[in-house]
mmCIF file of C-alpha atoms in Angstrom:
data_model
loop_
_atom_site.group_PDB
_atom_site.id
_atom_site.type_symbol
_atom_site.label_atom_id
_atom_site.label_comp_id
_atom_site.label_asym_id
_atom_site.label_seq_id
_atom_site.Cartn_x
_atom_site.Cartn_y
_atom_site.Cartn_z
ATOM 1 C CA MET A 29 0.050 0.057 0.190
ATOM 2 C CA SER A 30 0.937 3.845 -0.335
ATOM 3 C CA ALA A 31 3.076 5.112 2.418
ATOM 4 C CA PHE A 32 1.188 7.293 5.051
ATOM 5 C CA THR A 33 1.569 10.843 4.963
ATOM 6 C CA GLU A 34 -0.933 13.118 6.674
ATOM 7 C CA THR A 35 -1.338 15.157 3.062
ATOM 8 C CA ALA A 36 -2.458 11.853 1.734
ATOM 9 C CA LEU A 37 -4.889 11.166 4.388
ATOM 10 C CA ILE A 38 -6.708 14.666 4.150
ATOM 11 C CA LYS A 39 -6.858 13.773 0.628
ATOM 12 C CA LYS A 40 -8.188 10.272 0.637
ATOM 13 C CA LEU A 41 -10.783 11.707 3.414
ATOM 14 C CA ALA A 42 -12.023 14.612 0.757
ATOM 15 C CA GLU A 43 -12.413 11.958 -1.800
ATOM 16 C CA LEU A 44 -14.394 9.491 0.582
ATOM 17 C CA ASN A 45 -17.966 9.046 -0.370
ATOM 18 C CA SER A 46 -20.817 6.441 0.994
ATOM 19 C CA SER A 47 -20.257 3.783 -1.780
ATOM 20 C CA GLN A 48 -18.754 0.381 -0.497
ATOM 21 C CA GLN A 49 -15.819 0.570 -2.443
ATOM 22 C CA SER A 50 -14.755 4.078 -1.179
ATOM 23 C CA ILE A 51 -15.353 3.004 2.385
ATOM 24 C CA GLN A 52 -13.514 -0.454 2.753
ATOM 25 C CA THR A 53 -10.661 0.713 0.488
ATOM 26 C CA LEU A 54 -9.483 3.551 3.000
ATOM 27 C CA SER A 55 -10.853 1.662 5.862
ATOM 28 C CA LEU A 56 -8.213 -0.681 4.917
ATOM 29 C CA TRP A 57 -5.487 1.398 4.178
ATOM 30 C CA LEU A 58 -6.120 3.256 7.777
ATOM 31 C CA ILE A 59 -6.032 -0.405 9.311
ATOM 32 C CA HIS A 60 -2.851 -0.850 7.302
ATOM 33 C CA HIS A 61 -0.996 1.787 8.693
ATOM 34 C CA ARG A 62 -2.425 1.676 12.388
ATOM 35 C CA LYS A 63 0.791 2.614 13.959
ATOM 36 C CA HIS A 64 -0.288 6.238 12.865
ATOM 37 C CA SER A 65 -3.629 5.953 14.558
ATOM 38 C CA ALA A 66 -3.067 8.956 16.590
ATOM 39 C CA THR A 67 -2.324 11.210 13.905
ATOM 40 C CA ILE A 68 -4.930 9.388 11.811
ATOM 41 C CA VAL A 69 -7.764 9.796 14.584
ATOM 42 C CA LYS A 70 -7.266 13.390 15.164
ATOM 43 C CA THR A 71 -7.109 14.305 11.280
ATOM 44 C CA TRP A 72 -10.134 12.365 10.890
ATOM 45 C CA GLN A 73 -11.745 14.401 13.987
ATOM 46 C CA ARG A 74 -10.441 17.472 12.501
ATOM 47 C CA GLU A 75 -11.746 16.808 9.091
ATOM 48 C CA LEU A 76 -15.220 15.963 10.174
ATOM 49 C CA GLU A 77 -15.955 18.934 11.856
ATOM 50 C CA SER A 78 -15.533 20.680 8.584
ATOM 51 C CA VAL A 79 -17.381 18.854 5.798
ATOM 52 C CA PRO A 80 -21.311 19.070 5.304
ATOM 53 C CA GLU A 81 -23.862 17.604 7.249
ATOM 54 C CA PRO A 82 -24.406 14.446 4.839
ATOM 55 C CA LYS A 83 -20.784 13.606 4.658
ATOM 56 C CA LYS A 84 -20.407 13.650 8.337
ATOM 57 C CA LEU A 85 -22.386 10.087 8.434
ATOM 58 C CA THR A 86 -19.944 8.742 5.805
ATOM 59 C CA PHE A 87 -17.155 9.631 8.274
ATOM 60 C CA MET A 88 -19.094 7.827 11.351
ATOM 61 C CA TYR A 89 -19.577 5.019 9.019
ATOM 62 C CA LEU A 90 -15.734 4.838 8.157
ATOM 63 C CA ALA A 91 -15.200 5.157 11.942
ATOM 64 C CA ASN A 92 -17.241 2.502 12.601
ATOM 65 C CA ASP A 93 -15.937 -0.087 9.942
ATOM 66 C CA VAL A 94 -12.040 0.592 11.121
ATOM 67 C CA ILE A 95 -12.933 0.310 14.824
ATOM 68 C CA GLN A 96 -14.739 -2.858 14.219
ATOM 69 C CA ASN A 97 -12.284 -4.565 11.630
ATOM 70 C CA SER A 98 -9.100 -3.633 13.451
ATOM 71 C CA LYS A 99 -9.446 -5.340 16.594
ATOM 72 C CA LYS A 100 -8.270 -8.588 15.315
ATOM 73 C CA LYS A 101 -4.566 -6.272 14.255
ATOM 74 C CA GLY A 102 -4.859 -4.788 17.774
ATOM 75 C CA PRO A 103 -6.630 -2.164 19.957
ATOM 76 C CA GLU A 104 -5.394 0.931 18.916
ATOM 77 C CA TYR A 105 -7.787 2.486 16.626
ATOM 78 C CA GLY A 106 -10.570 1.590 19.495
ATOM 79 C CA ARG A 107 -8.314 3.383 22.017
ATOM 80 C CA GLU A 108 -7.760 6.600 19.915
ATOM 81 C CA TYR A 109 -11.403 6.838 18.824
ATOM 82 C CA SER A 110 -12.518 6.621 22.527
ATOM 83 C CA ASN A 111 -10.796 9.682 23.276
ATOM 84 C CA VAL A 112 -12.560 11.617 20.606
ATOM 85 C CA LEU A 113 -16.000 10.209 19.984
ATOM 86 C CA GLY A 114 -17.324 12.451 22.838
ATOM 87 C CA LYS A 115 -16.141 15.499 21.347
ATOM 88 C CA VAL A 116 -17.478 14.500 17.857
ATOM 89 C CA PHE A 117 -21.052 13.147 19.142
ATOM 90 C CA ALA A 118 -21.239 16.585 20.841
ATOM 91 C CA HIS A 119 -20.290 18.663 17.661
ATOM 92 C CA ILE A 120 -22.811 16.650 15.618
ATOM 93 C CA GLY A 121 -25.561 16.718 17.952
ATOM 94 C CA GLU A 122 -24.776 21.069 18.289
ATOM 95 C CA LYS A 123 -24.290 21.402 14.606
ATOM 96 C CA CYS A 124 -26.884 18.922 13.006
ATOM 97 C CA SER A 125 -30.756 18.291 13.146
ATOM 98 C CA SER A 126 -31.408 15.596 10.372
ATOM 99 C CA ASP A 127 -33.479 12.641 11.493
ATOM 100 C CA LYS A 128 -31.811 10.609 9.359
ATOM 101 C CA LEU A 129 -28.089 11.261 10.673
ATOM 102 C CA LEU A 130 -29.356 11.100 14.228
ATOM 103 C CA GLY A 131 -31.203 7.944 13.994
ATOM 104 C CA SER A 132 -28.311 6.407 12.111
ATOM 105 C CA LEU A 133 -25.824 7.381 14.626
ATOM 106 C CA GLY A 134 -28.169 5.961 17.373
ATOM 107 C CA ARG A 135 -28.363 2.620 15.617
ATOM 108 C CA ILE A 136 -24.338 2.597 15.176
ATOM 109 C CA LEU A 137 -24.263 3.020 19.006
ATOM 110 C CA ASN A 138 -26.827 0.308 19.624
ATOM 111 C CA ILE A 139 -24.663 -1.940 17.688
ATOM 112 C CA TRP A 140 -21.370 -1.065 19.872
ATOM 113 C CA LEU A 141 -23.152 -1.642 22.991
ATOM 114 C CA GLU A 142 -24.380 -5.114 21.672
ATOM 115 C CA ARG A 143 -21.126 -6.108 20.612
ATOM 116 C CA GLY A 144 -18.889 -4.650 23.333
ATOM 117 C CA VAL A 145 -17.077 -2.252 21.317
ATOM 118 C CA TYR A 146 -17.331 0.282 24.072
ATOM 119 C CA ASP A 147 -18.921 -0.374 27.382
ATOM 120 C CA ALA A 148 -22.674 0.702 28.394
ATOM 121 C CA LYS A 149 -21.061 3.824 30.514
ATOM 122 C CA ALA A 150 -19.291 5.164 27.184
ATOM 123 C CA ILE A 151 -22.397 4.286 24.883
ATOM 124 C CA ASN A 152 -24.591 6.295 27.176
ATOM 125 C CA GLU A 153 -22.149 9.210 27.416
ATOM 126 C CA TYR A 154 -21.958 9.412 23.625
ATOM 127 C CA ARG A 155 -26.062 8.820 23.227
ATOM 128 C CA ALA A 156 -26.231 11.813 25.929
ATOM 129 C CA ARG A 157 -23.780 13.978 24.356
ATOM 130 C CA LEU A 158 -25.484 13.354 20.873
ATOM 131 C CA HIS A 159 -29.042 14.237 22.027
ATOM 132 C CA ARG A 160 -28.317 16.777 24.815
ATOM 133 C CA GLU A 161 -26.673 18.912 22.259
ATOM 134 C CA SER A 162 -29.310 18.697 19.524
ATOM 135 C CA GLY A 163 -31.769 19.238 22.030
ATOM 136 C CA SER A 164 -30.023 22.858 22.897
ATOM 137 C CA SER A 165 -29.882 23.365 19.205
ATOM 138 C CA LYS A 166 -33.515 23.084 19.091
ATOM 139 C CA ASN A 167 -33.945 25.787 21.249
ATOM 140 C CA GLY A 168 -34.385 23.483 24.213
ATOM 141 C CA ASN A 169 -38.377 23.115 23.520
ATOM 142 C CA LYS A 170 -39.671 19.997 25.480
ATOM 143 C CA SER A 171 -41.942 19.099 22.360
ATOM 144 C CA HIS A 172 -38.776 18.639 20.716
ATOM 145 C CA ASP A 173 -37.242 16.338 22.957
ATOM 146 C CA ALA A 174 -40.241 14.036 23.314
ATOM 147 C CA GLU A 175 -40.049 14.081 19.432
ATOM 148 C CA ALA A 176 -36.346 13.241 19.760
ATOM 149 C CA GLY A 177 -37.259 10.091 21.774
ATOM 150 C CA GLU A 178 -40.168 8.962 19.829
ATOM 151 C CA ARG A 179 -37.884 9.548 17.001
ATOM 152 C CA ASP A 180 -35.008 7.300 18.848
ATOM 153 C CA LYS A 181 -37.685 4.527 19.553
ATOM 154 C CA ASP A 182 -38.780 4.232 15.733
ATOM 155 C CA HIS A 183 -35.180 3.764 14.729
ATOM 156 C CA SER A 184 -34.512 1.137 17.466
ATOM 157 C CA SER A 185 -37.316 -0.689 16.638
ATOM 158 C CA SER A 186 -36.513 -0.805 12.534
ATOM 159 C CA ALA A 187 -32.893 -2.057 13.623
ATOM 160 C CA GLY A 188 -33.989 -4.532 16.017
ATOM 161 C CA ALA A 189 -32.149 -2.843 19.033
ATOM 162 C CA GLY A 190 -33.768 -0.309 21.520
ATOM 163 C CA GLY A 191 -32.705 2.765 23.072
ATOM 164 C CA GLY A 192 -32.069 6.056 21.168
ATOM 165 C CA GLY A 193 -33.284 9.324 22.533
ATOM 166 C CA GLY A 194 -31.485 11.263 25.199
ATOM 167 C CA GLY A 195 -33.384 14.075 26.924
ATOM 168 C CA GLY A 196 -32.753 18.204 26.036
ATOM 169 C CA SER A 197 -30.795 20.451 28.158
ATOM 170 C CA SER A 198 -34.030 22.053 29.087
ATOM 171 C CA GLY A 199 -36.063 19.005 30.821
ATOM 172 C CA SER A 200 -35.956 18.529 34.181
ATOM 173 C CA ARG A 201 -33.490 15.954 35.875
ATOM 174 C CA SER A 202 -36.559 13.664 37.011
ATOM 175 C CA GLU A 203 -38.152 13.616 33.640
ATOM 176 C CA LYS A 204 -34.400 12.696 32.158
ATOM 177 C CA SER A 205 -34.490 9.583 34.542
ATOM 178 C CA GLU A 206 -38.024 8.679 33.802
ATOM 179 C CA ARG A 207 -37.052 8.744 29.863
ATOM 180 C CA ARG A 208 -33.904 7.149 30.512
ATOM 181 C CA GLU A 209 -35.247 3.948 32.611
ATOM 182 C CA LYS A 210 -37.953 3.736 29.780
ATOM 183 C CA ARG A 211 -35.395 3.577 27.233
ATOM 184 C CA LYS A 212 -33.173 0.982 29.193
ATOM 185 C CA HIS A 213 -36.542 -1.301 29.649
ATOM 186 C CA GLU A 214 -37.205 -0.804 25.925
ATOM 187 C CA GLU A 215 -33.453 -2.327 25.355
ATOM 188 C CA ARG A 216 -33.803 -5.213 27.481
ATOM 189 C CA HIS A 217 -37.018 -6.026 25.806
ATOM 190 C CA SER A 218 -36.134 -5.699 22.302
ATOM 191 C CA LYS A 219 -33.042 -7.786 23.003
ATOM 192 C CA SER A 220 -34.954 -10.245 24.450
ATOM 193 C CA LYS A 221 -36.737 -10.808 21.323
ATOM 194 C CA LYS A 222 -34.172 -10.094 18.730
ATOM 195 C CA PRO A 223 -32.980 -13.337 16.659
ATOM 196 C CA ARG A 224 -29.260 -14.316 17.457
ATOM 197 C CA HIS A 225 -27.244 -14.373 13.820
ATOM 198 C CA HIS A 226 -24.999 -17.079 12.761
ATOM 199 C CA HIS A 227 -21.349 -15.682 12.885
ATOM 200 C CA GLN A 228 -19.570 -15.921 9.825
ATOM 201 C CA SER A 229 -16.571 -17.706 11.033
ATOM 202 C CA SER A 230 -15.502 -19.388 14.361
ATOM 203 C CA SER A 231 -12.629 -17.064 14.910
ATOM 204 C CA ALA A 232 -13.892 -13.718 13.020
ATOM 205 C CA PRO A 233 -16.460 -11.296 14.664
ATOM 206 C CA ALA A 234 -19.880 -10.728 13.155
ATOM 207 C CA PRO A 235 -19.759 -8.281 10.451
ATOM 208 C CA ALA A 236 -19.894 -4.708 11.267
ATOM 209 C CA GLU A 237 -23.630 -4.140 10.260
ATOM 210 C CA GLU A 238 -24.584 -0.516 9.723
ATOM 211 C CA PRO A 239 -28.183 0.699 9.740
ATOM 212 C CA ALA A 240 -30.388 0.576 6.849
ATOM 213 C CA VAL A 241 -30.181 3.613 4.779
ATOM 214 C CA GLU A 242 -32.762 4.267 1.772
ATOM 215 C CA PRO A 243 -31.136 4.945 -1.195
ATOM 216 C CA GLU A 244 -31.211 8.906 -2.257
ATOM 217 C CA ASN A 245 -31.615 10.391 -5.549
ATOM 218 C CA GLY A 246 -30.751 7.130 -7.493
ATOM 219 C CA HIS A 247 -27.382 6.424 -5.486
ATOM 220 C CA THR A 248 -26.981 3.348 -3.588
ATOM 221 C CA PRO A 249 -27.322 3.401 0.093
ATOM 222 C CA PRO A 250 -24.031 3.646 2.148
ATOM 223 C CA TYR A 251 -21.533 0.936 2.636
ATOM 224 C CA LEU A 252 -22.702 -2.245 4.874
ATOM 225 C CA PRO A 253 -19.168 -3.492 5.859
ATOM 226 C CA LEU A 254 -18.749 -7.651 5.478
ATOM 227 C CA GLY A 255 -17.004 -9.436 7.936
ATOM 228 C CA GLU A 256 -13.684 -9.416 9.046
ATOM 229 C CA PRO A 257 -11.510 -11.100 6.097
ATOM 230 C CA PRO A 258 -10.166 -14.259 7.810
ATOM 231 C CA GLU A 259 -6.210 -14.658 7.734
ATOM 232 C CA PRO A 260 -4.593 -17.340 5.096
ATOM 233 C CA GLU A 261 -4.045 -19.683 7.647
ATOM 234 C CA GLU A 262 -7.769 -19.825 9.083
ATOM 235 C CA LEU A 263 -8.938 -20.106 5.615
ATOM 236 C CA ILE A 264 -6.839 -23.039 4.844
ATOM 237 C CA LYS A 265 -7.474 -24.785 7.929
ATOM 238 C CA ALA A 266 -11.338 -24.505 7.263
ATOM 239 C CA LEU A 267 -10.837 -25.751 3.741
ATOM 240 C CA THR A 268 -8.584 -28.449 5.324
ATOM 241 C CA SER A 269 -11.530 -29.456 7.805
ATOM 242 C CA ILE A 270 -14.171 -29.963 4.986
ATOM 243 C CA GLU A 271 -11.888 -32.646 3.404
ATOM 244 C CA ASN A 272 -12.849 -34.735 6.258
ATOM 245 C CA SER A 273 -16.598 -34.129 6.676
ATOM 246 C CA ALA A 274 -19.220 -36.322 6.932
ATOM 247 C CA SER A 275 -20.508 -36.188 3.208
ATOM 248 C CA SER A 276 -17.097 -37.555 2.243
ATOM 249 C CA ASP A 277 -16.878 -40.425 4.808
ATOM 250 C CA ALA A 278 -17.090 -43.234 2.353
ATOM 251 C CA GLU A 279 -17.487 -46.140 5.172
ATOM 252 C CA VAL A 280 -20.494 -44.843 6.811
ATOM 253 C CA ARG A 281 -22.187 -43.985 3.372
ATOM 254 C CA GLU A 282 -21.381 -47.723 2.580
ATOM 255 C CA ARG A 283 -22.772 -48.696 5.868
ATOM 256 C CA ILE A 284 -26.087 -47.104 5.366
ATOM 257 C CA ALA A 285 -26.061 -48.090 1.688
ATOM 258 C CA LYS A 286 -25.986 -52.021 2.948
ATOM 259 C CA LEU A 287 -29.016 -51.601 5.573
ATOM 260 C CA PRO A 288 -31.272 -54.552 5.164
ATOM 261 C CA GLN A 289 -34.679 -53.315 3.128
ATOM 262 C CA GLU A 290 -36.963 -54.834 5.706
ATOM 263 C CA ILE A 291 -35.511 -52.061 8.309
ATOM 264 C CA SER A 292 -37.647 -49.257 6.157
ATOM 265 C CA GLU A 293 -40.130 -51.419 4.777
ATOM 266 C CA ILE A 294 -43.561 -51.643 6.973
ATOM 267 C CA SER A 295 -44.928 -54.426 4.834
ATOM 268 C CA CYS A 296 -42.167 -56.843 6.233
ATOM 269 C CA ILE A 297 -43.806 -56.482 9.864
ATOM 270 C CA SER A 298 -46.515 -58.727 8.599
ATOM 271 C CA LYS A 299 -44.367 -61.336 7.323
ATOM 272 C CA LEU A 300 -42.755 -62.008 10.747
ATOM 273 C CA GLU A 301 -43.801 -65.582 11.997
ATOM 274 C CA ASP A 302 -42.400 -65.605 15.448
ATOM 275 C CA LYS A 303 -41.251 -63.365 18.397
ATOM 276 C CA ASP A 304 -37.604 -64.031 18.129
ATOM 277 C CA LYS A 305 -37.562 -62.625 14.500
ATOM 278 C CA ALA A 306 -39.289 -59.535 15.708
ATOM 279 C CA LYS A 307 -36.861 -58.854 18.414
ATOM 280 C CA ALA A 308 -33.951 -59.519 15.688
ATOM 281 C CA LEU A 309 -35.569 -56.831 13.583
ATOM 282 C CA ALA A 310 -36.489 -54.371 16.163
ATOM 283 C CA THR A 311 -32.687 -54.429 17.057
ATOM 284 C CA GLN A 312 -31.611 -53.507 13.457
ATOM 285 C CA VAL A 313 -34.185 -51.057 13.382
ATOM 286 C CA ASN A 314 -32.553 -49.764 16.606
ATOM 287 C CA GLU A 315 -28.902 -49.769 15.168
ATOM 288 C CA ALA A 316 -30.259 -48.103 12.172
ATOM 289 C CA VAL A 317 -31.680 -45.175 13.599
ATOM 290 C CA ASP A 318 -28.415 -44.536 15.829
ATOM 291 C CA LEU A 319 -26.669 -44.832 12.940
ATOM 292 C CA LEU A 320 -28.781 -42.244 10.950
ATOM 293 C CA ASN A 321 -28.971 -40.062 13.676
ATOM 294 C CA GLU A 322 -25.408 -39.596 14.508
ATOM 295 C CA TYR A 323 -24.826 -39.334 10.292
ATOM 296 C CA ASN A 324 -27.446 -36.851 10.138
ATOM 297 C CA SER A 325 -26.032 -34.602 13.049
ATOM 298 C CA ARG A 326 -22.623 -34.704 11.480
ATOM 299 C CA LEU A 327 -24.230 -33.526 8.179
ATOM 300 C CA ALA A 328 -26.342 -30.541 9.984
ATOM 301 C CA ALA A 329 -22.495 -29.799 11.273
ATOM 302 C CA GLU A 330 -21.127 -30.122 8.128
ATOM 303 C CA MET A 331 -23.839 -27.821 6.365
ATOM 304 C CA GLU A 332 -22.971 -25.008 9.446
ATOM 305 C CA GLU A 333 -19.338 -25.350 8.671
ATOM 306 C CA ARG A 334 -19.696 -24.741 4.988
ATOM 307 C CA THR A 335 -22.034 -21.962 5.628
ATOM 308 C CA LYS A 336 -19.377 -20.350 7.716
ATOM 309 C CA LEU A 337 -16.837 -21.356 5.126
ATOM 310 C CA ALA A 338 -18.771 -19.588 2.266
ATOM 311 C CA ALA A 339 -18.650 -16.451 4.410
ATOM 312 C CA MET A 340 -14.904 -16.408 5.113
ATOM 313 C CA LEU A 341 -14.480 -17.329 1.496
ATOM 314 C CA ARG A 342 -16.948 -14.365 0.706
ATOM 315 C CA ASP A 343 -14.837 -11.852 2.988
ATOM 316 C CA PHE A 344 -11.584 -12.993 1.785
ATOM 317 C CA GLN A 345 -12.220 -12.599 -2.000
ATOM 318 C CA ALA A 346 -13.636 -9.057 -1.263
ATOM 319 C CA GLU A 347 -10.424 -8.077 0.565
ATOM 320 C CA GLN A 348 -8.273 -9.692 -2.156
ATOM 321 C CA LYS A 349 -10.391 -7.739 -4.870
ATOM 322 C CA GLU A 350 -9.943 -4.237 -2.759
ATOM 323 C CA LEU A 351 -6.037 -5.281 -2.886
ATOM 324 C CA LEU A 352 -6.384 -6.252 -6.447
ATOM 325 C CA ALA A 353 -8.041 -2.966 -7.083
ATOM 326 C CA GLN A 354 -5.548 -0.389 -5.217
ATOM 327 C CA ALA A 355 -2.626 -2.828 -6.835
ATOM 328 C CA GLU A 356 -3.505 -1.959 -10.168
ATOM 329 C CA THR A 357 -4.192 1.687 -9.400
ATOM 330 C CA ARG A 358 -0.637 1.910 -8.235
ATOM 331 C CA LEU A 359 0.421 -0.078 -11.314
ATOM 332 C CA ASP A 360 -1.203 2.626 -13.598
ATOM 333 C CA GLU A 361 0.422 5.367 -11.626
ATOM 334 C CA HIS A 362 3.980 4.148 -11.932
ATOM 335 C CA LYS A 363 3.229 3.430 -15.747
ATOM 336 C CA LYS A 364 2.569 6.754 -16.046
ATOM 337 C CA LYS A 365 5.599 7.989 -14.285
ATOM 338 C CA LEU A 366 7.810 5.507 -16.083
ATOM 339 C CA ALA A 367 6.443 7.053 -19.391
ATOM 340 C CA LYS A 368 7.214 10.838 -18.264
ATOM 341 C CA MET A 369 10.571 9.219 -17.158
ATOM 342 C CA LEU A 370 11.270 7.840 -20.300
ATOM 343 C CA GLY A 371 9.988 11.222 -22.300
ATOM 344 C CA LEU A 372 12.882 12.747 -20.089
ATOM 345 C CA GLN A 373 15.130 10.347 -20.673
ATOM 346 C CA LYS A 374 14.778 10.744 -24.514
ATOM 347 C CA GLU A 375 14.713 14.638 -24.127
ATOM 348 C CA ILE A 376 17.791 14.549 -22.217
ATOM 349 C CA HIS A 377 19.409 12.387 -24.932
ATOM 350 C CA ASP A 378 18.321 14.466 -27.892
ATOM 351 C CA HIS A 379 19.683 17.449 -25.987
ATOM 352 C CA LEU A 380 22.891 15.855 -25.307
ATOM 353 C CA SER A 381 23.164 14.841 -29.085
ATOM 354 C CA ASN A 382 22.786 18.317 -30.268
ATOM 355 C CA LEU A 383 25.367 19.652 -28.164
ATOM 356 C CA PRO A 384 28.774 20.591 -29.951
ATOM 357 C CA ASP A 385 31.959 18.257 -29.267
ATOM 358 C CA LEU A 386 34.500 20.231 -27.817
ATOM 359 C CA THR A 387 37.395 17.799 -29.097
ATOM 360 C CA GLN A 388 36.041 18.629 -32.708
ATOM 361 C CA LEU A 389 36.081 22.580 -32.036
ATOM 362 C CA PRO A 390 39.127 23.901 -33.920
ATOM 363 C CA ASP A 391 42.669 25.507 -32.113
ATOM 364 C CA VAL A 392 41.353 28.929 -31.798
ATOM 365 C CA THR A 393 44.386 30.180 -29.813
ATOM 366 C CA GLY A 394 46.520 30.119 -33.248
ATOM 367 C CA GLY A 395 49.842 29.721 -31.601
ATOM 368 C CA LEU A 396 49.736 32.598 -29.258
ATOM 369 C CA ALA A 397 51.114 32.369 -25.693
ATOM 370 C CA PRO A 398 48.760 31.472 -22.804
ATOM 371 C CA LEU A 399 47.373 33.517 -20.602
ATOM 372 C CA PRO A 400 49.093 34.755 -17.476
ATOM 373 C CA SER A 401 47.606 33.263 -14.258
ATOM 374 C CA ALA A 402 46.363 34.922 -11.158
ATOM 375 C CA GLY A 403 49.767 34.656 -9.909
ATOM 376 C CA ASP A 404 51.587 36.475 -12.530
ATOM 377 C CA LEU A 405 48.960 39.144 -12.476
ATOM 378 C CA PHE A 406 49.391 39.653 -9.127
ATOM 379 C CA ASN A 407 53.162 40.019 -8.955
ATOM 380 C CA ALA A 408 53.019 42.483 -11.825
ATOM 381 C CA LEU A 409 50.834 45.097 -9.477
ATOM 382 C CA HIS A 410 53.519 44.733 -6.945
#
């Protein structure tokens, strides 16, 4: 990847848009340069405060993707972002009034809380800063506070997680406490009803899901990050384990194929002539049931593993495509530089070929005595 400079980062942030490719490409670049995380986060905060309101949400999607997908590499970004997120949410709450923006940020906070990205105390602080400042920017009217609370409830319901509104600066402490307790109750109630999602891989965290956003002006919604790309070793291990799966167990499949027909045909029961044969058939049926139950369980586990493997392959492929796109971009840049250098080299060669050869010049002295040296001139003056 290209080397890190603050100038390069500012340029990339200026070119950032809400598309998947734009956010994921910059996120990978930032994670790659995580040793500069302190400078990156400070620059991100400074640029976020100067961009228009719609782009602030894109900046927050980028931060969410970096925070969640960098956890496996190290805690640098989670720690650095925790130092500025309070100020960032306060800034957005004070300067922005878009219901869409505030609702989307509320759902991001819900996701961070559910996945343990930050603890409940920090999330509550971010939420309070966001909505307290937004309440004051709306002249502190209590009706606006109530609308914010209702709006956050609607957003929470649509995202499958509770929480959202925070009281305005003009509301009394008792009213704020009541609203806070009500939101906590709704969060617990909604979480108890929310279905659990399958993880994409045994070692990778669930994908950094983002709030669903409706397309605007014909454009696609903001980027919904995939799961964290697996390391090649993890992928190789998962592929190897599939080779020894139930569906490839020839021995068990042969045993199932050789099971007698009598154990699956009800009509054979009427042909039994004595009790001993009935007991023998019952034993065979029980053994076959145990064999099939065990094999079915192995097949179910294999299906789950294959689902996880498919997700790992998808994420790995997405990462490789992004890296390939970056490599192709760098290759084009270097080809252009090479073309310029070759052109310059030709110009220099042409220029040199047009210069006169000093060794071929005629002798202009004509046998005259050489000019006096500086020492001779100095002595002549004295």
